[in-house]
């Protein structure tokens, strides 16, 4: 029996679709239920950013989570498979009228992804002040809170509607299947067998 | 504001049945050690030599001596045990089997109780593994025993161009699709019985290391063994055969072979706090 943490929303639905295809069974969460028990799997519906925590603490053996969340949190997990769903980019966004200039003596960067942003600028020895925000990141450059933002871009439409543009891609992200290290070693056969089945399904879908 | 009853974060407090359990575990372990000729050593809490004891020196709890030289609270017992036995007691004892029961400390206020054994002058990992198994048996615990060899991931990185980041995160997809071949077989390897067949498939430098794993597995009679040849963890001193006991998400013991001042040695540390947590859960 494997417990699988799924992030609420579109990635959960798409992952469930892949499981349906692979195992020829219906895996549907009943209304508002957070646990779905089937013969071989127990699915948990959790918030996107909480998936690594559930897996790291072994409340779930495996989980599905965006690479951007994995990189941001940096927890020690087994990286099993790129499911090639939930694709997005982590980008630097600036005002549409401006050009990206990383040579200014001081830069203010607003972001939810503090660690990704800090690592990116630190690797390039660019001194920045990181301003942590929890939402509406696009607002920051418009009201003078920051010179630029580091944010997730799917189509670029949100930035565009707010007078911003993606200027540089920091990370290409998609949803990954990850595993707890102890679960991986103690349930290796189950997890590798699931990897094989899902890998074949992902390849045929792409 | 600090309350009158407050204790620092991650500090340990045992009382009543928890403290008794801790004492019972330590008593059981010490009886096993004495039976096999191990002598106890208690090393100073303050140490000049802890820089090699942790991955990141920021983990050290630092203070100063009377000349303002840096001292750290003991962050790991092995390094001081070895230094004291080889450098300080070297002329007065030729005893090679030692055990310790003492806590280690990490910044800012983390405490970990440990029980450890060190066998100097010999890389008999099977002997120290046997001791650990006997202690677990007395405690009625049957954790998973993982046996690895840190030389295998090192060889894969140095001679076979497998990126370290892939080994660190056990990137299954990369190991299976990008590398493939015998490296993929190593990924799937689980039981010691599979090693002999696999040795025909892998290069000789890898098969030599795999056979060491098999030899160690064969030296013990234990059901819950998992062979993990690709397991990589940056160890402070274990660079060869390596074993790890875990139960659910808790690590209960780490041990293996290492070099101590150019002397072969083998040892392990039991994580008393995690053992107590498992035993209290029943």
XYZ file of C-alpha atoms in Angstrom:
488
model
C 0.000 0.000 0.000
C 1.385 3.371 -1.034
C 0.128 6.695 0.296
C 0.297 9.442 -2.318
C 0.026 13.170 -1.580
C -1.509 15.175 -4.426
C -1.663 18.957 -4.703
C -5.254 20.256 -4.823
C -6.329 21.556 -8.210
C -5.431 20.813 -11.798
C -2.289 18.750 -11.096
C -4.291 16.394 -8.841
C -6.928 15.912 -11.554
C -4.305 15.273 -14.227
C -2.381 12.852 -11.994
C -5.585 10.963 -11.201
C -6.255 10.769 -14.967
C -2.826 9.169 -15.475
C -3.539 6.678 -12.656
C -6.932 5.862 -14.232
C -5.234 5.187 -17.559
C -2.523 3.028 -16.036
C -4.596 0.989 -13.579
C -7.917 0.967 -15.533
C -9.825 1.967 -12.402
C -11.800 4.963 -11.235
C -10.041 7.045 -8.633
C -12.475 9.828 -7.752
C -12.509 11.840 -4.556
C -16.001 12.067 -3.037
C -17.246 15.626 -2.536
C -14.942 17.589 -0.170
C -13.171 14.435 0.974
C -9.431 14.747 1.441
C -8.646 11.025 1.469
C -9.370 8.540 -1.307
C -8.757 4.916 -0.412
C -8.437 2.306 -3.141
C -7.174 -1.246 -3.077
C -3.483 -0.428 -3.593
C -3.267 3.308 -3.010
C -4.352 5.933 -0.550
C -4.482 9.413 -2.074
C -4.314 12.523 0.097
C -5.400 15.913 -1.185
C -3.165 18.612 0.276
C -2.079 22.138 -0.511
C 0.601 22.338 -3.224
C 3.311 23.755 -0.944
C 2.555 21.122 1.714
C 3.215 18.075 -0.518
C 6.996 17.953 0.206
C 6.289 18.238 3.948
C 3.852 15.298 3.892
C 6.372 13.188 1.985
C 9.440 14.292 3.970
C 7.736 13.327 7.242
C 6.413 10.096 5.666
C 2.750 10.986 6.169
C 2.794 10.024 2.479
C 5.273 7.649 0.810
C 5.202 9.543 -2.437
C 3.788 12.804 -3.739
C 3.284 14.902 -6.828
C 4.659 18.413 -6.707
C 6.001 21.134 -8.977
C 9.763 21.373 -9.426
C 9.506 25.032 -8.403
C 8.121 24.016 -4.983
C 10.776 21.288 -4.616
C 13.592 23.707 -5.423
C 12.149 26.360 -3.146
C 11.861 24.028 -0.154
C 15.045 21.997 -0.763
C 13.926 18.977 1.302
C 15.842 15.721 0.921
C 13.464 13.620 -1.234
C 13.891 10.962 -3.924
C 13.145 12.418 -7.348
C 11.287 9.652 -9.168
C 9.704 10.915 -12.406
C 8.908 14.060 -14.369
C 5.170 13.682 -15.062
C 5.355 16.472 -17.676
C 2.153 18.079 -16.429
C 1.618 21.424 -14.710
C 4.328 23.019 -16.803
C 5.314 26.564 -15.902
C 8.355 28.810 -15.657
C 9.801 30.773 -12.769
C 10.645 34.129 -14.364
C 11.968 37.568 -13.560
C 9.161 39.998 -14.391
C 9.673 43.707 -15.028
C 7.542 46.640 -16.212
C 6.677 46.327 -19.917
C 8.325 49.673 -20.648
C 11.652 48.742 -19.058
C 14.679 46.674 -20.027
C 16.190 44.191 -17.591
C 19.247 45.739 -15.928
C 20.952 43.575 -13.316
C 23.887 45.981 -12.948
C 22.152 48.559 -10.782
C 23.927 49.043 -7.434
C 20.880 47.876 -5.544
C 17.861 45.896 -6.650
C 14.637 45.092 -4.851
C 12.990 41.811 -5.814
C 9.493 40.857 -4.679
C 8.642 37.158 -4.699
C 6.915 34.219 -3.075
C 9.890 32.006 -4.001
C 12.489 33.545 -1.713
C 15.046 30.721 -1.899
C 14.931 30.312 -5.695
C 15.356 34.070 -6.097
C 18.136 34.330 -3.503
C 20.085 31.417 -5.048
C 19.736 32.816 -8.562
C 21.116 36.235 -7.652
C 23.732 34.865 -5.217
C 25.172 32.576 -7.928
C 25.644 35.639 -10.122
C 26.994 37.767 -7.260
C 24.211 40.301 -7.774
C 23.328 42.082 -4.516
C 19.565 42.209 -4.057
C 17.033 42.875 -1.360
C 14.433 40.132 -1.407
C 10.937 41.161 -0.322
C 8.741 38.209 0.612
C 5.119 38.504 -0.544
C 2.302 35.976 -0.256
C 0.259 36.993 -3.317
C -0.517 39.661 -5.948
C 3.221 39.761 -6.683
C 2.616 41.671 -9.947
C 1.581 44.705 -7.937
C 5.031 45.257 -6.407
C 6.824 46.978 -9.366
C 3.696 49.014 -10.186
C 3.600 50.693 -6.775
C 7.358 51.050 -6.295
C 7.695 48.252 -3.734
C 10.236 46.431 -5.920
C 12.239 46.857 -9.139
C 11.282 43.418 -10.376
C 9.495 40.243 -9.355
C 10.366 36.563 -9.447
C 7.151 34.692 -10.087
C 5.565 31.685 -11.727
C 4.469 32.200 -15.341
C 2.183 29.803 -17.195
C 0.963 31.812 -20.192
C 2.283 35.256 -19.283
C -1.253 36.665 -19.400
C -1.375 37.803 -15.728
C 1.864 39.735 -16.102
C 0.681 41.251 -19.380
C -2.647 42.387 -17.912
C -0.721 44.146 -15.137
C 1.698 45.937 -17.437
C 4.596 43.552 -16.795
C 6.588 41.192 -19.003
C 8.697 38.105 -18.294
C 12.302 39.210 -18.873
C 14.319 36.097 -17.974
C 13.499 32.467 -17.173
C 15.127 31.192 -13.981
C 13.617 27.704 -13.895
C 11.502 25.502 -16.199
C 9.123 23.598 -13.959
C 6.716 20.681 -14.215
C 5.157 18.265 -11.743
C 7.406 15.516 -10.368
C 6.682 12.282 -8.591
C 8.831 12.304 -5.452
C 9.330 9.766 -2.670
C 10.310 9.696 0.975
C 13.852 8.247 1.270
C 13.000 5.590 3.852
C 9.819 4.634 1.947
C 11.877 4.356 -1.233
C 14.311 1.877 0.316
C 11.715 -0.108 2.263
C 9.078 -0.169 -0.555
C 11.495 -0.134 -3.490
C 9.648 -2.774 -5.541
C 6.287 -0.992 -5.274
C 7.709 2.445 -6.018
C 9.864 1.305 -8.959
C 6.958 -0.682 -10.386
C 4.761 2.440 -10.153
C 7.587 4.441 -11.767
C 7.670 2.044 -14.730
C 3.899 2.132 -15.262
C 3.638 5.901 -14.960
C 6.733 6.469 -17.090
C 5.222 4.485 -19.980
C 1.929 6.386 -19.655
C 3.687 9.765 -19.556
C 5.722 8.918 -22.663
C 2.649 7.833 -24.615
C 0.786 11.020 -23.609
C 3.672 13.151 -24.865
C 9.935 36.746 27.332
C 11.178 33.459 28.736
C 8.814 31.610 31.056
C 10.091 30.157 34.322
C 9.425 26.615 33.149
C 10.692 27.121 29.593
C 13.449 24.918 28.150
C 15.298 25.799 24.925
C 13.959 24.519 21.607
C 15.135 20.985 20.722
C 16.615 20.455 24.201
C 15.748 17.055 25.675
C 13.757 16.403 28.809
C 13.147 12.868 30.082
C 11.436 12.006 33.334
C 9.536 9.110 34.891
C 8.916 6.257 32.444
C 10.765 7.997 29.579
C 13.892 8.453 31.689
C 13.641 4.844 32.887
C 13.370 3.656 29.304
C 16.450 5.681 28.387
C 18.380 4.187 31.316
C 17.202 0.641 30.381
C 18.370 1.096 26.767
C 21.752 2.379 27.912
C 22.064 -0.459 30.450
C 21.197 -3.109 27.835
C 23.698 -1.655 25.381
C 26.487 -1.393 27.958
C 25.945 -5.030 29.028
C 26.369 -6.122 25.399
C 29.501 -3.979 25.031
C 31.115 -5.330 28.226
C 30.314 -8.901 27.178
C 32.344 -8.396 23.987
C 35.292 -6.727 25.707
C 34.440 -3.092 25.021
C 35.481 -0.520 27.628
C 33.677 2.728 28.299
C 35.114 6.139 27.579
C 33.545 9.453 28.579
C 35.022 12.341 26.607
C 34.944 16.034 27.576
C 31.880 18.048 26.665
C 34.206 20.859 25.514
C 36.424 20.113 22.548
C 39.054 21.844 20.398
C 38.607 19.352 17.559
C 35.028 19.519 16.389
C 35.581 21.193 13.022
C 35.774 17.867 11.235
C 32.822 16.563 13.206
C 30.036 18.293 11.294
C 29.258 19.078 7.668
C 28.716 22.739 8.311
C 30.684 24.396 11.101
C 27.739 26.723 11.681
C 26.170 23.730 13.426
C 28.754 23.946 16.209
C 27.885 25.516 19.548
C 30.997 27.632 20.131
C 32.496 29.043 23.297
C 36.049 30.187 24.175
C 38.802 28.965 26.480
C 40.758 31.226 28.864
C 43.001 32.406 25.979
C 39.972 33.113 23.807
C 40.736 30.096 21.612
C 37.684 28.596 20.045
C 36.125 25.590 21.709
C 32.947 23.805 20.670
C 30.488 21.680 22.551
C 30.836 18.039 21.476
C 28.973 17.720 18.170
C 30.109 14.167 17.453
C 31.767 11.631 19.729
C 33.809 9.545 17.286
C 36.485 12.108 16.417
C 37.314 12.905 20.045
C 37.165 9.249 21.104
C 39.715 8.362 18.394
C 41.983 11.333 19.088
C 42.014 10.720 22.840
C 42.662 7.001 22.487
C 45.362 7.270 19.818
C 47.100 10.482 20.930
C 46.574 10.732 24.659
C 46.088 7.151 25.841
C 48.197 5.632 23.070
C 51.186 5.000 25.318
C 49.222 3.648 28.239
C 46.708 1.336 26.562
C 46.571 -0.872 23.534
C 42.884 -1.552 24.046
C 41.013 -1.299 20.743
C 37.350 -1.746 21.674
C 35.602 1.270 23.182
C 32.058 2.424 23.776
C 30.515 5.699 24.865
C 27.100 6.806 26.140
C 26.846 10.575 25.974
C 24.929 13.342 24.214
C 26.079 15.534 21.321
C 25.039 19.147 20.747
C 24.258 21.223 17.670
C 23.603 24.930 17.214
C 21.609 26.557 18.626
C 20.196 24.286 21.329
C 19.802 20.803 19.840
C 20.672 17.812 21.993
C 20.972 14.184 20.869
C 21.672 11.273 23.196
C 23.875 8.647 21.593
C 25.302 5.234 22.355
C 28.302 4.311 20.248
C 31.026 1.756 19.737
C 34.407 2.123 18.037
C 36.678 -0.749 17.032
C 40.158 0.597 16.278
C 42.829 -0.993 14.136
C 40.428 -3.164 12.182
C 37.725 -2.633 9.610
C 35.571 -5.459 10.963
C 32.234 -3.867 10.153
C 30.593 -7.267 10.669
C 31.648 -7.248 14.337
C 30.152 -3.826 15.110
C 27.049 -4.555 13.013
C 26.587 -7.746 15.055
C 26.697 -5.679 18.259
C 24.068 -3.254 16.975
C 21.814 -6.161 15.950
C 22.182 -7.782 19.364
C 21.167 -4.537 21.084
C 18.107 -4.190 18.828
C 17.153 -7.788 19.569
C 17.305 -7.167 23.322
C 15.116 -4.076 22.816
C 12.665 -6.206 20.743
C 13.095 -3.900 17.763
C 13.300 -5.074 14.168
C 14.124 -1.989 12.125
C 15.037 -2.136 8.433
C 18.793 -2.633 7.982
C 20.099 -0.809 4.926
C 23.559 -1.790 3.728
C 25.399 0.487 1.316
C 28.930 1.193 0.185
C 29.800 4.862 -0.181
C 32.609 3.921 -2.606
C 30.063 2.896 -5.273
C 28.451 6.343 -5.746
C 31.947 7.870 -5.566
C 33.170 5.575 -8.353
C 30.052 6.314 -10.407
C 30.757 10.001 -10.109
C 34.523 9.881 -10.696
C 34.859 7.146 -13.326
C 31.435 6.810 -14.923
C 30.346 10.462 -15.097
C 27.094 10.098 -13.143
C 26.387 13.591 -11.750
C 26.521 13.896 -7.967
C 23.206 15.771 -7.936
C 21.554 12.723 -9.563
C 22.962 10.397 -6.899
C 22.078 12.746 -4.041
C 18.440 13.010 -5.065
C 18.287 9.367 -6.306
C 16.942 10.690 -9.606
C 15.221 7.465 -10.695
C 14.255 8.676 -14.158
C 17.778 9.916 -14.967
C 19.466 6.765 -13.630
C 17.045 4.599 -15.569
C 16.781 6.459 -18.886
C 19.856 8.693 -19.249
C 22.401 6.336 -17.682
C 20.659 2.947 -17.936
C 22.546 -0.364 -18.362
C 24.217 -1.797 -15.286
C 23.705 1.446 -13.322
C 19.954 0.915 -13.710
C 20.433 -2.627 -12.396
C 22.137 -1.155 -9.327
C 19.093 1.073 -8.837
C 16.822 -1.985 -8.816
C 19.119 -4.100 -6.612
C 17.440 -4.838 -3.315
C 18.445 -8.161 -1.794
C 21.916 -9.627 -1.146
C 20.993 -12.780 -3.111
C 20.846 -10.724 -6.334
C 24.438 -9.502 -5.982
C 26.276 -12.560 -7.369
C 24.373 -12.433 -10.680
C 24.726 -8.681 -10.919
C 28.496 -8.890 -10.430
C 28.793 -10.458 -13.902
C 27.094 -7.427 -15.410
C 29.025 -4.582 -13.744
C 32.680 -3.448 -14.166
C 35.186 -5.087 -11.815
C 35.775 -1.988 -9.646
C 32.034 -1.900 -8.907
C 31.714 -5.663 -8.404
C 34.564 -5.556 -5.826
C 32.545 -3.067 -3.790
C 29.295 -4.973 -4.284
C 30.917 -8.142 -2.982
C 31.902 -6.304 0.200
C 28.197 -5.522 0.696
C 27.298 -9.160 0.127
C 29.962 -10.338 2.546
C 28.611 -8.027 5.240
C 25.020 -9.155 4.554
C 26.084 -12.806 4.726
C 27.808 -12.222 8.063
C 24.498 -11.552 9.809
C 21.307 -13.500 10.055
C 18.600 -10.855 9.702
C 15.473 -10.786 7.561
C 14.881 -7.100 7.036
C 17.949 -6.252 4.975
C 17.771 -3.806 2.070
C 20.787 -3.402 -0.186
C 21.087 0.169 -1.463
C 24.292 0.415 -3.539
C 23.531 3.868 -4.931
C 22.835 5.427 -1.540
C 24.891 8.582 -1.266
C 25.220 10.794 1.750
C 28.122 13.064 2.429
C 29.531 11.314 5.456
C 31.921 12.971 7.809
C 34.083 9.853 7.972
C 32.233 6.789 6.649
C 33.640 6.356 3.160
C 33.389 2.636 2.607
C 30.965 -0.020 3.841
C 28.128 1.685 5.607
C 24.959 0.567 7.390
C 21.873 2.332 8.585
C 18.905 1.129 10.633
C 15.560 2.867 10.233
C 11.993 2.341 11.381
C 9.267 4.318 9.604
C 10.782 7.804 9.253
C 13.235 7.560 12.137
C 16.919 6.752 11.798
C 17.957 4.532 14.707
C 21.603 3.826 13.948
C 24.424 4.716 11.536
C 27.681 2.845 11.268
C 30.440 1.553 9.082
C 34.125 1.555 8.229
C 36.355 4.591 8.388
C 39.986 5.680 8.608
C 41.077 7.206 11.925
C 44.494 8.916 11.757
C 45.497 6.492 8.970
C 44.286 3.580 11.088
C 41.455 1.299 9.961
C 38.400 1.450 12.206
C 34.726 0.524 12.350
C 31.961 1.817 14.543
C 28.387 2.915 14.946
C 26.144 5.276 16.858
C 22.667 4.462 18.118
C 20.255 7.393 18.282
C 18.769 6.939 21.738
C 16.072 9.634 21.392
C 14.641 8.012 18.248
C 14.793 4.548 19.833
C 12.856 5.890 22.833
C 10.254 7.428 20.489
C 9.749 4.109 18.682
C 9.567 2.091 21.920
C 7.084 4.533 23.469
C 4.846 4.238 20.393
C 4.791 0.518 21.124
